Coordinates of C-alpha atoms in Angstrom, one line a residue:
Chain A
S1 CA 1.3 -6.6 15.5
Y2 CA -1.5 -4.9 14.4
E3 CA -2.5 -4.6 10.9
V4 CA -5.2 -2.6 9.1
T5 CA -5.9 -3.0 5.6
Q6 CA -7.2 -0.5 2.2
P7 CA -7.9 -1.6 -1.1
P8 CA -5.5 -0.3 -3.5
S9 CA -7.3 2.1 -5.5
V10 CA -11.1 3.2 -5.7
S11 CA -12.5 5.0 -8.8
V12 CA -15.3 7.5 -8.9
S13 CA -16.8 9.7 -11.4
P14 CA -17.1 13.7 -10.6
G15 CA -20.1 14.7 -8.6
Q16 CA -20.9 11.2 -7.2
S17 CA -19.6 9.6 -3.8
A18 CA -16.6 8.0 -3.0
T19 CA -16.5 5.4 -0.3
I20 CA -12.9 4.0 1.0
T21 CA -12.7 1.3 3.6
C22 CA -10.2 0.4 6.2
S23 CA -10.4 -3.0 7.8
G24 CA -8.9 -4.2 10.8
D25 CA -9.8 -6.3 13.9
K26 CA -11.6 -4.8 16.6
L27 CA -11.5 -1.4 14.8
D28 CA -14.5 0.0 16.6
A29 CA -12.5 -0.3 19.8
K30 CA -9.7 2.2 18.1
Y31 CA -10.0 5.8 17.2
I32 CA -9.2 6.3 13.5
C33 CA -7.9 8.9 11.2
W34 CA -8.0 9.6 7.5
Y35 CA -5.0 11.7 5.7
Q36 CA -4.8 12.6 2.2
Q37 CA -1.6 12.9 0.1
K38 CA -0.9 14.7 -2.9
P39 CA 1.9 13.4 -4.9
G40 CA 4.5 15.6 -4.4
Q41 CA 3.0 16.8 -0.8
S42 CA 3.2 15.8 2.6
P43 CA -0.2 14.2 4.4
V44 CA -3.0 16.1 5.4
L45 CA -5.4 15.3 8.1
V46 CA -9.3 15.3 6.8
I47 CA -11.0 13.3 9.6
Y48 CA -10.2 12.0 13.1
Q49 CA -11.2 10.1 15.9
D50 CA -13.6 8.5 13.7
N51 CA -15.7 11.3 12.2
K52 CA -14.4 14.7 12.8
R53 CA -13.0 17.3 10.6
P54 CA -10.5 19.5 11.3
S55 CA -10.8 23.1 10.6
G56 CA -10.7 24.0 6.6
I57 CA -11.8 20.3 5.4
P58 CA -14.7 20.7 3.4
E59 CA -17.8 19.2 4.8
R60 CA -17.9 16.6 2.0
F61 CA -15.4 14.5 3.6
S62 CA -17.1 12.4 6.6
G63 CA -16.2 9.3 8.3
S64 CA -18.0 6.5 10.3
N65 CA -16.3 3.3 12.7
S66 CA -19.0 0.5 12.8
G67 CA -17.6 -3.1 13.6
D68 CA -14.2 -4.3 11.8
T69 CA -14.9 -1.5 8.9
V70 CA -14.0 2.0 8.9
T71 CA -14.9 4.1 6.3
L72 CA -14.0 7.5 4.5
T73 CA -16.9 9.5 2.4
I74 CA -16.6 11.9 0.2
S75 CA -19.8 13.4 -0.8
G76 CA -20.2 15.1 -4.4
T77 CA -16.3 13.9 -5.2
Q78 CA -14.5 16.8 -7.1
P79 CA -11.0 16.0 -9.5
I80 CA -9.1 17.7 -6.7
D81 CA -9.8 15.2 -4.4
E82 CA -7.6 12.4 -6.2
A83 CA -5.0 11.8 -4.1
D84 CA -3.9 8.6 -2.0
Y85 CA -5.8 7.9 1.4
Y86 CA -4.1 6.7 4.4
C87 CA -6.0 5.4 7.5
Q88 CA -4.5 5.0 10.8
A89 CA -5.6 3.3 13.5
W90 CA -4.0 3.9 17.2
D91 CA -3.0 0.7 19.3
S92 CA -2.9 2.1 22.7
S93 CA -2.3 -1.6 23.9
T94 CA 0.8 -2.3 22.1
A95 CA 2.7 0.8 20.5
W96 CA 0.7 3.9 18.6
G97 CA 0.4 4.7 15.2
V98 CA -0.6 1.7 12.3
F99 CA -1.2 2.7 9.1
G100 CA -3.1 1.3 6.2
G101 CA -1.5 0.7 2.7
G102 CA -3.3 3.6 1.4
T103 CA -5.8 4.0 -1.4
K104 CA -5.5 5.8 -4.6
L105 CA -8.4 7.8 -5.4
T106 CA -9.0 8.1 -9.2
V107 CA -11.6 11.0 -10.2
L108 CA -12.8 10.1 -13.9
Chain B
E1 CA 1.6 29.2 11.7
V2 CA 2.8 25.7 12.8
Q3 CA 6.2 24.9 10.8
L4 CA 7.8 21.6 11.0
V5 CA 11.2 21.5 9.5
E6 CA 13.3 18.4 9.5
S7 CA 17.2 18.1 8.6
G8 CA 20.0 15.6 8.9
G9 CA 19.1 13.2 6.0
G10 CA 21.9 12.2 3.6
L11 CA 23.2 9.2 1.9
V12 CA 24.5 6.5 4.6
Q13 CA 26.3 3.4 4.2
P14 CA 24.3 0.2 5.7
G15 CA 25.2 -0.7 9.1
G16 CA 25.7 3.0 9.6
S17 CA 24.2 6.2 12.0
L18 CA 22.3 9.3 11.3
G19 CA 20.7 11.9 13.2
L20 CA 17.4 13.6 12.1
S21 CA 16.2 17.0 13.4
C22 CA 12.3 18.4 13.6
A23 CA 12.6 22.4 14.5
A24 CA 9.1 23.5 15.3
S25 CA 7.7 26.7 15.6
G26 CA 4.1 28.4 15.6
F27 CA 2.9 26.5 18.4
A28 CA 3.6 25.6 22.4
F29 CA 6.1 22.9 21.4
H30 CA 5.9 21.4 25.0
N31 CA 2.5 20.9 25.4
Y32 CA 2.2 17.9 22.4
A33 CA 3.3 14.6 21.4
M34 CA 5.3 14.6 18.4
H35 CA 6.2 11.8 16.0
W36 CA 8.3 10.5 13.2
V37 CA 6.3 9.0 10.0
R38 CA 8.6 7.5 6.8
Q39 CA 7.7 7.1 3.7
A40 CA 10.0 4.7 1.1
P41 CA 10.2 5.9 -2.4
G42 CA 6.8 4.9 -4.4
K43 CA 5.3 3.5 -1.0
G44 CA 3.0 4.0 1.7
L45 CA 3.2 5.7 5.4
E46 CA 4.8 4.0 8.1
W47 CA 4.7 5.3 11.3
V48 CA 8.2 5.2 13.1
A49 CA 8.1 6.4 16.6
G50 CA 6.6 8.6 18.9
I51 CA 7.1 10.6 22.2
S52 CA 4.8 12.4 24.6
W53 CA 5.2 16.5 25.6
N54 CA 7.2 15.2 28.6
S55 CA 9.2 12.4 27.5
V56 CA 7.9 10.0 29.7
N57 CA 5.8 7.8 26.6
I58 CA 7.8 6.8 23.9
G59 CA 7.1 4.0 21.4
Y60 CA 8.6 2.7 18.2
A61 CA 7.5 0.4 15.6
D62 CA 8.7 -3.1 15.5
S63 CA 10.7 -2.4 12.2
V64 CA 13.0 0.4 14.2
K65 CA 13.2 -1.1 17.7
G66 CA 16.3 -1.4 19.2
R67 CA 18.2 0.8 16.3
F68 CA 16.4 4.2 16.4
T69 CA 16.0 6.5 19.4
I70 CA 13.7 9.2 19.8
S71 CA 14.1 12.4 21.8
R72 CA 13.1 16.2 22.4
D73 CA 14.2 19.0 23.9
N74 CA 11.8 21.6 24.8
A75 CA 13.4 24.4 25.7
K76 CA 14.7 24.5 22.0
N77 CA 11.7 23.7 20.3
S78 CA 13.1 20.1 18.6
L79 CA 12.5 16.9 17.9
F80 CA 15.5 14.3 17.1
L81 CA 15.5 10.9 15.8
H82 CA 18.5 9.0 16.0
M83 CA 19.2 5.5 14.0
N84 CA 21.9 3.2 14.1
S85 CA 22.4 -0.2 12.2
L86 CA 20.7 1.3 8.9
E87 CA 19.5 -0.6 6.6
T88 CA 18.9 -0.5 3.1
E89 CA 15.1 -1.2 4.0
D90 CA 15.2 2.2 6.0
T91 CA 15.8 4.5 2.6
A92 CA 12.4 6.8 3.1
L93 CA 11.5 10.4 3.2
Y94 CA 11.3 11.1 6.9
Y95 CA 8.7 13.3 8.0
C96 CA 8.2 14.9 11.6
A97 CA 4.6 15.4 12.7
K98 CA 2.9 16.8 15.7
E99 CA 0.0 15.5 17.2
Y100 CA -3.6 17.1 17.5
G101 CA -4.0 17.4 21.3
G102 CA -4.2 13.6 22.3
T103 CA -6.3 12.7 19.8
S104 CA -4.0 10.4 18.4
A105 CA -4.1 11.9 14.7
F106 CA -1.4 14.2 13.5
D107 CA -2.4 17.3 12.0
S108 CA 0.4 18.8 11.1
W109 CA 3.8 17.6 9.0
G110 CA 6.8 18.8 8.2
Q111 CA 8.4 18.4 4.6
G112 CA 10.3 15.5 5.3
T113 CA 14.0 14.8 5.2
L114 CA 15.6 11.9 2.5
V115 CA 17.3 9.2 4.0
T116 CA 19.4 7.0 1.7
V117 CA 20.9 3.6 3.0
S118 CA 23.4 2.1 0.4
S119 CA 26.9 1.1 -0.5

């Protein structure tokens, strides 16, 4: 079955840019989305179709997809951005959604 | 406002069955694909199953294939997940999620219903 891999944790200082990666075979051929999940809350979609932001998501969230690595970038990271982030790939050739293991973003 | 409210979770013994429901409101339910996603305690997200707007396309994660059945009733704005042969590894918070207009992304999530499989 298809798999995508994320680093378990990323740390960033407030105001700096945070980069979270998601890797998998031929990821550039699949649409990727990203979710933010804070403790005790349901996930929130922050990026879809590689680089599109749903309404209400701040401009500091951006996404890119090239080759086998997809990247979520948070520019000017704020303490409120501290959360778990999950990438999701859509494997239309087999069955649907595959989540990465999640990355815990710490802002300190 | 989109609302997704899951129900039906609880404690069940290994090998048992359970049915989950998701009541949808605030959007044209019959136009959207819907999904179930679960999260084991302290673990990451796992996609479980999805169903197209007209129930023609249905998919399951390998971990639940043959044991779980997803269905929907567009007249009642409801999504269902029937779970058989439950295993301790199925213990998780089960979320109902709405697909974002053919983008393969989930833009609305419920609060989840907890399923505990234990003897």
